[in-house]
PDB file of C-alpha atoms in Angstrom:
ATOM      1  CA  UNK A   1       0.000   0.000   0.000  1.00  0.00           C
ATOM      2  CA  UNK A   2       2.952   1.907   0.757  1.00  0.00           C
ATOM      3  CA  UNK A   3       3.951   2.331  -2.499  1.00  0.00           C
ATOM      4  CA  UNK A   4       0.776   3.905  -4.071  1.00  0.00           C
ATOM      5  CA  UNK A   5       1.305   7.139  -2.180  1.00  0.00           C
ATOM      6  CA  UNK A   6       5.422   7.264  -2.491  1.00  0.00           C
ATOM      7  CA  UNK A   7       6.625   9.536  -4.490  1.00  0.00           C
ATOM      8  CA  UNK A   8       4.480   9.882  -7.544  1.00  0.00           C
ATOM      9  CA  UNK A   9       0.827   8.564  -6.171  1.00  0.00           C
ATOM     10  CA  UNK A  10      -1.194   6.312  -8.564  1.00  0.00           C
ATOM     11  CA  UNK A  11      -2.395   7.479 -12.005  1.00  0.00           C
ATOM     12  CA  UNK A  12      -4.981   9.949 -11.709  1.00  0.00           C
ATOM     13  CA  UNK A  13      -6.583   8.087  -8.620  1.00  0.00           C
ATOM     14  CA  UNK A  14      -4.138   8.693  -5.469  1.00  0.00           C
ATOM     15  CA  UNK A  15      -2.091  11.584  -5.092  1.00  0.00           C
ATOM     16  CA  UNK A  16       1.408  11.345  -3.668  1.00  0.00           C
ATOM     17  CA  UNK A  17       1.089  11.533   0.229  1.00  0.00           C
ATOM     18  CA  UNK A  18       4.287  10.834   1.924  1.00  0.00           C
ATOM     19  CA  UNK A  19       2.177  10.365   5.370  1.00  0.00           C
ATOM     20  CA  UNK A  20      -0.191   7.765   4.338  1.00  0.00           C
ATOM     21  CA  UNK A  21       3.042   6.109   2.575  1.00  0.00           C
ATOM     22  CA  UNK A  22       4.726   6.502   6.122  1.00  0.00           C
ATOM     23  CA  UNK A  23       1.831   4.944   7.897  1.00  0.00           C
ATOM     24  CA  UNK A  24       2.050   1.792   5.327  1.00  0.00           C
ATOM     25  CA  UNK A  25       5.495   1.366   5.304  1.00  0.00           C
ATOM     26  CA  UNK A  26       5.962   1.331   8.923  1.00  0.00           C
ATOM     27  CA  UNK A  27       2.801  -1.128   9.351  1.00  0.00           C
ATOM     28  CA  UNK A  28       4.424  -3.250   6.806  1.00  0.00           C
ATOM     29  CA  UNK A  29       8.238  -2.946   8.458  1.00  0.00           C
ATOM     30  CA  UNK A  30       6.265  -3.376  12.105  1.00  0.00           C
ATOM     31  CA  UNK A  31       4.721  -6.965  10.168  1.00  0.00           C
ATOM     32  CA  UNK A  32       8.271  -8.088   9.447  1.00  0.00           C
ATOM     33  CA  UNK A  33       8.378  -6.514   5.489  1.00  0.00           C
ATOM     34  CA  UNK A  34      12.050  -5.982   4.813  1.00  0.00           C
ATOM     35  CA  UNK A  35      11.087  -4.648   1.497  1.00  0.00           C
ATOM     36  CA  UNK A  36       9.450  -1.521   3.090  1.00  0.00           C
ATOM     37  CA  UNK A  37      12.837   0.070   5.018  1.00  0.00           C
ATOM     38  CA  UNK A  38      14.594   1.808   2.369  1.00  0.00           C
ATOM     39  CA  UNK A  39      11.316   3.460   1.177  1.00  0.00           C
ATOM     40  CA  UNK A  40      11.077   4.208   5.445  1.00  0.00           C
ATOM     41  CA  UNK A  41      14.630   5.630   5.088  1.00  0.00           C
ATOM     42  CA  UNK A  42      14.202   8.041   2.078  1.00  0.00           C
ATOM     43  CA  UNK A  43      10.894   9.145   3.941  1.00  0.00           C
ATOM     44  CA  UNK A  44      13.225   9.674   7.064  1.00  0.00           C
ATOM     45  CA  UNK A  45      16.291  11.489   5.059  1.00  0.00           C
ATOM     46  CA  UNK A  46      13.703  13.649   2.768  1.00  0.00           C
ATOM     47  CA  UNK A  47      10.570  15.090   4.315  1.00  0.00           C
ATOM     48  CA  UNK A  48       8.162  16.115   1.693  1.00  0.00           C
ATOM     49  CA  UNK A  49       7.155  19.006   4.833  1.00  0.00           C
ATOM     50  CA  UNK A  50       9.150  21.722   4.683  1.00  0.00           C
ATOM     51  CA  UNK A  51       9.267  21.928   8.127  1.00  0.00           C
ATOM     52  CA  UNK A  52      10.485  19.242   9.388  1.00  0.00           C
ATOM     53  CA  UNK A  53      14.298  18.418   9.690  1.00  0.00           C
ATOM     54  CA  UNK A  54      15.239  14.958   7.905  1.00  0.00           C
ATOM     55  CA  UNK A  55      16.460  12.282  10.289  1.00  0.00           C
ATOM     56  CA  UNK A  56      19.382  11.190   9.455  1.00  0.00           C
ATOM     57  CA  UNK A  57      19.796   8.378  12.430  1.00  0.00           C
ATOM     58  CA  UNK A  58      16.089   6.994  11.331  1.00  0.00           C
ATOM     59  CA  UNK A  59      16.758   6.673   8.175  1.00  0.00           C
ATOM     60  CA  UNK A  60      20.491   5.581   8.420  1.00  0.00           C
ATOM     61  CA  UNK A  61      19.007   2.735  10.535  1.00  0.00           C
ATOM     62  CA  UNK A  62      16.747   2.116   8.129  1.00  0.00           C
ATOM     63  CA  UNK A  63      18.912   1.550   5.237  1.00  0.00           C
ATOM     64  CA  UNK A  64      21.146  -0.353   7.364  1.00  0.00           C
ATOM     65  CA  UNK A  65      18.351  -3.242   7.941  1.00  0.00           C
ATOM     66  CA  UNK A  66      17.512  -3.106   4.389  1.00  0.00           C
ATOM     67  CA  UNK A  67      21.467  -4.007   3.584  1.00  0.00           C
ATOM     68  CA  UNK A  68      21.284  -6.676   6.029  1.00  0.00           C
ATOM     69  CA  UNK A  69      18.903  -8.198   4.198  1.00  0.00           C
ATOM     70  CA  UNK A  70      20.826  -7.872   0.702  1.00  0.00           C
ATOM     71  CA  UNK A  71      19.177  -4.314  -0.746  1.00  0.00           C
ATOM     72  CA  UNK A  72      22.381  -2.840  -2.685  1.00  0.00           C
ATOM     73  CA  UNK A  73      20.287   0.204  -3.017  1.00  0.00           C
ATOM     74  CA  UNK A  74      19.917   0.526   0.628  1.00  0.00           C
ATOM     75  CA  UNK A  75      23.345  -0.477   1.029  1.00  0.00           C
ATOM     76  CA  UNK A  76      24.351   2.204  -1.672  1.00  0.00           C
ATOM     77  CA  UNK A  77      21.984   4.770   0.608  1.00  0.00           C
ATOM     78  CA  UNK A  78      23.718   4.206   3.772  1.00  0.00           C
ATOM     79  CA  UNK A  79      27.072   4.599   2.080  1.00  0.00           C
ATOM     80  CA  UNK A  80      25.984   7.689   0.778  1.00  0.00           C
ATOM     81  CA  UNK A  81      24.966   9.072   4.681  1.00  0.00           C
ATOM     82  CA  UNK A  82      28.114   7.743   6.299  1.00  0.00           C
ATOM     83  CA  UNK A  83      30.149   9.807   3.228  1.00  0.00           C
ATOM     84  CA  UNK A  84      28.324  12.938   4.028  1.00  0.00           C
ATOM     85  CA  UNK A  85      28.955  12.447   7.370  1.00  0.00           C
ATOM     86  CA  UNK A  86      25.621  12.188   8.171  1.00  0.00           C
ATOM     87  CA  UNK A  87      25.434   9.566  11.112  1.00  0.00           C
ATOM     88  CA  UNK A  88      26.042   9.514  14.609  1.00  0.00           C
ATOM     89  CA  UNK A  89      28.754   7.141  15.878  1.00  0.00           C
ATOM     90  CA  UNK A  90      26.459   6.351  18.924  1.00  0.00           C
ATOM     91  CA  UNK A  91      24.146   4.718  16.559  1.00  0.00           C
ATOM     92  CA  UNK A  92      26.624   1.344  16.220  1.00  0.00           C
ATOM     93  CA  UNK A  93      26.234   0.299  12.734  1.00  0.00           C
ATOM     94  CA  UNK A  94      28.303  -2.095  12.291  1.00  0.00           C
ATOM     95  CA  UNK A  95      29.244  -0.766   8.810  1.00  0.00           C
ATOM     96  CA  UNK A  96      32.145  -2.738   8.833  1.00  0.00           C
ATOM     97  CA  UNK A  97      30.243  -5.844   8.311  1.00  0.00           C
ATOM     98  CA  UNK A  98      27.628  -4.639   6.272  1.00  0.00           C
ATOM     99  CA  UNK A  99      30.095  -3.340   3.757  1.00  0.00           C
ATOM    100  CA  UNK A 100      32.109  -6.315   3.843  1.00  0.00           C
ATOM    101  CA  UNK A 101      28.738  -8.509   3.284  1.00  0.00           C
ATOM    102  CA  UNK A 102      27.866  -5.752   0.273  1.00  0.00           C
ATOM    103  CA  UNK A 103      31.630  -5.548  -1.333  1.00  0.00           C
ATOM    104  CA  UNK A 104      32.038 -10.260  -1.158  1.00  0.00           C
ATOM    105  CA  UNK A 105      28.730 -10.155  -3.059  1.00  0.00           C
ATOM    106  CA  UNK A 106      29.557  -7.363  -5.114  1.00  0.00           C
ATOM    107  CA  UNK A 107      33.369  -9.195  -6.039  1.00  0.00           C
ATOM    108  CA  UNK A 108      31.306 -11.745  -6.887  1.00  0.00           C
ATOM    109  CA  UNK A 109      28.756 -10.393  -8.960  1.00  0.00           C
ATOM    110  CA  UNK A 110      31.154  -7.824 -10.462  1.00  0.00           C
ATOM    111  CA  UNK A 111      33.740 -10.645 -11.561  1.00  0.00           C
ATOM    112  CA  UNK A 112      30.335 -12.082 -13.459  1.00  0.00           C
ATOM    113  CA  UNK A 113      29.318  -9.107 -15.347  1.00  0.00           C
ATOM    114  CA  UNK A 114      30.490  -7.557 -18.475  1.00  0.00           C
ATOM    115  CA  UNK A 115      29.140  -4.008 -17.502  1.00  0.00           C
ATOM    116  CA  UNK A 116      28.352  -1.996 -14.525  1.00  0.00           C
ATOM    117  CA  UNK A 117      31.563  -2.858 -12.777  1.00  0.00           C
ATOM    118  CA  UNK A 118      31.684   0.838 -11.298  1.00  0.00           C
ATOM    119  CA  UNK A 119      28.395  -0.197  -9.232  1.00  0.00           C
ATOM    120  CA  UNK A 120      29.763  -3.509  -8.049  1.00  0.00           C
ATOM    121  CA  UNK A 121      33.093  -1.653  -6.839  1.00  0.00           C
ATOM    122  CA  UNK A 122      31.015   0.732  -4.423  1.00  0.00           C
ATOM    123  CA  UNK A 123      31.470  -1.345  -1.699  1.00  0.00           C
ATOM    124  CA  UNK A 124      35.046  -1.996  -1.781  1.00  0.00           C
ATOM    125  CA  UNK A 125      35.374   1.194  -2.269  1.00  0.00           C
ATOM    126  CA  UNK A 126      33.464   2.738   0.675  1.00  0.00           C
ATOM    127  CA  UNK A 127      35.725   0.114   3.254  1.00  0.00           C
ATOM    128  CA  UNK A 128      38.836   1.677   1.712  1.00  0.00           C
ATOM    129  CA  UNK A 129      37.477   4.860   2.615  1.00  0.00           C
ATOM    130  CA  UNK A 130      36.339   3.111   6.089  1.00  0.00           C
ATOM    131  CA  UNK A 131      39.790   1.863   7.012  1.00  0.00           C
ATOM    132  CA  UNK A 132      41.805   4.537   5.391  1.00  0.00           C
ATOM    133  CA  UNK A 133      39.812   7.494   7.924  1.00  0.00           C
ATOM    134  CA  UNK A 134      39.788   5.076  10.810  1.00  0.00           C
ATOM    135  CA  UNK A 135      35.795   6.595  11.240  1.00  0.00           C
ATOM    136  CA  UNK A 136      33.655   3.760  12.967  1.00  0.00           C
ATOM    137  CA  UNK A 137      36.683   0.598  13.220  1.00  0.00           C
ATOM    138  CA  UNK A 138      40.436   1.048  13.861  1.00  0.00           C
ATOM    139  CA  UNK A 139      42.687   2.812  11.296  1.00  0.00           C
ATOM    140  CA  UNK A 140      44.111   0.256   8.969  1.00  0.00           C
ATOM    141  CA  UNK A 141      46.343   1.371   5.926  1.00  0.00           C
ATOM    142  CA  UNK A 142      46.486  -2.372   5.195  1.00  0.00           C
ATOM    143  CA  UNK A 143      42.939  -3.152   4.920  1.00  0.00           C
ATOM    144  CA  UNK A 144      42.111   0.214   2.956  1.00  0.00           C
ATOM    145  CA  UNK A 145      44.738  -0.993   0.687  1.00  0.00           C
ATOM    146  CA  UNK A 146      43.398  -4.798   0.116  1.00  0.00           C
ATOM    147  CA  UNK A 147      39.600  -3.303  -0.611  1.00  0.00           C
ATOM    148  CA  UNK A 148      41.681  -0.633  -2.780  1.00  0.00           C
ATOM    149  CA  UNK A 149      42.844  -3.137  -4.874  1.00  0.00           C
ATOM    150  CA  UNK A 150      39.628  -5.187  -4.820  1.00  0.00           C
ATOM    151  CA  UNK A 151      37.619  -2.341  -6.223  1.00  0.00           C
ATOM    152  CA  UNK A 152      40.038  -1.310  -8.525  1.00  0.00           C
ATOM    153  CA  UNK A 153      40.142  -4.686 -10.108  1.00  0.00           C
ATOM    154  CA  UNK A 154      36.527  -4.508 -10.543  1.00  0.00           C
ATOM    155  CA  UNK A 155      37.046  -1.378 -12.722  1.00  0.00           C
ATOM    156  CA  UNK A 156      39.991  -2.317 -14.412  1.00  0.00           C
ATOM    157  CA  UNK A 157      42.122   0.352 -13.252  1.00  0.00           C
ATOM    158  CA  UNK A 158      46.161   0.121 -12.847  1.00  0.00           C
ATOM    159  CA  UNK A 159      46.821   0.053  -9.103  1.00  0.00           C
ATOM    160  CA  UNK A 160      50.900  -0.354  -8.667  1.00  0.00           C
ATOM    161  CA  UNK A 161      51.196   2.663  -6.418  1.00  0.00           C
ATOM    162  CA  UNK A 162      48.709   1.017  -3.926  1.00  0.00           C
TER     163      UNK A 162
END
């Protein structure tokens, strides 16, 4: 239901409504529907009411649930909040994992496909950046090296100085 008043409405018949798609969402997330968090979490990060501040920790939270349960868009999301600089360390994503899940699927997948490699390296990618800041797990040059190279073999760049 959910999805008939996100973002565009239905036809001519229900007009966008980002509360009513709120309400459903969070009935359907409540009902154990992993497929409703990352709508949850764009609700969260942009409120169609002017007034009211996005929540970044909401929605953070709920893009991390939706990458738990495989959603590289979510995943993708949640990389994009924790680049900005956008979430609270006292929230304990562990983005390490999650990112490690996303980039061994993405290796995977990426090795697989003849295009798209650029979205498949996202993930290594993002735990270079992890390790190489030391922001949410220790500092590790080594690590932000090995997903360095990881990534960059997914986009066929040269990588000698790494």
């Amino acid at each position: 239901m959910g999805e008939l008043y996100f973002d565009v409405g239905y036809e001519d018949k229900i007009p966008p409504d980002q509360k009513e798609a709120f309400k459903w969402f969070s009935l359907a997330a409540k009902n154990g529907m992993s497929v409703a968090y990352p709508s949850l979490g764009l609700i969260y990060e942009t409120p169609e009411d002017s007034n009211q501040q996005p929540d970044y920790q909401s929605a953070a939270l709920c893009f991390s649930k939706a990458a738990r349960g495989g959603d590289r868009e979510a995943a993708d999301s949640l990389i994009r909040l924790y680049g900005a600089d956008k979430i609270d360390d006292r929230l304990n994503i562990d983005f390490e994992q999650i990112l490690i899940e996303g980039a061994n699927k993405s290796i995977k997948d990426g090795s697989h496909s003849s295009f798209g490699h650029a979205l498949y390296a996202a993930f290594p990618f993002a735990l270079r950046d992890l390790y190489e800041k030391g922001n949410y797990v220790p500092q590790s040059y080594e690590k932000a090296a090995y997903w360095y190279r990881q990534a960059a073999k997914l986009v066929d760049i040269d990588y000698p100085f790494v």
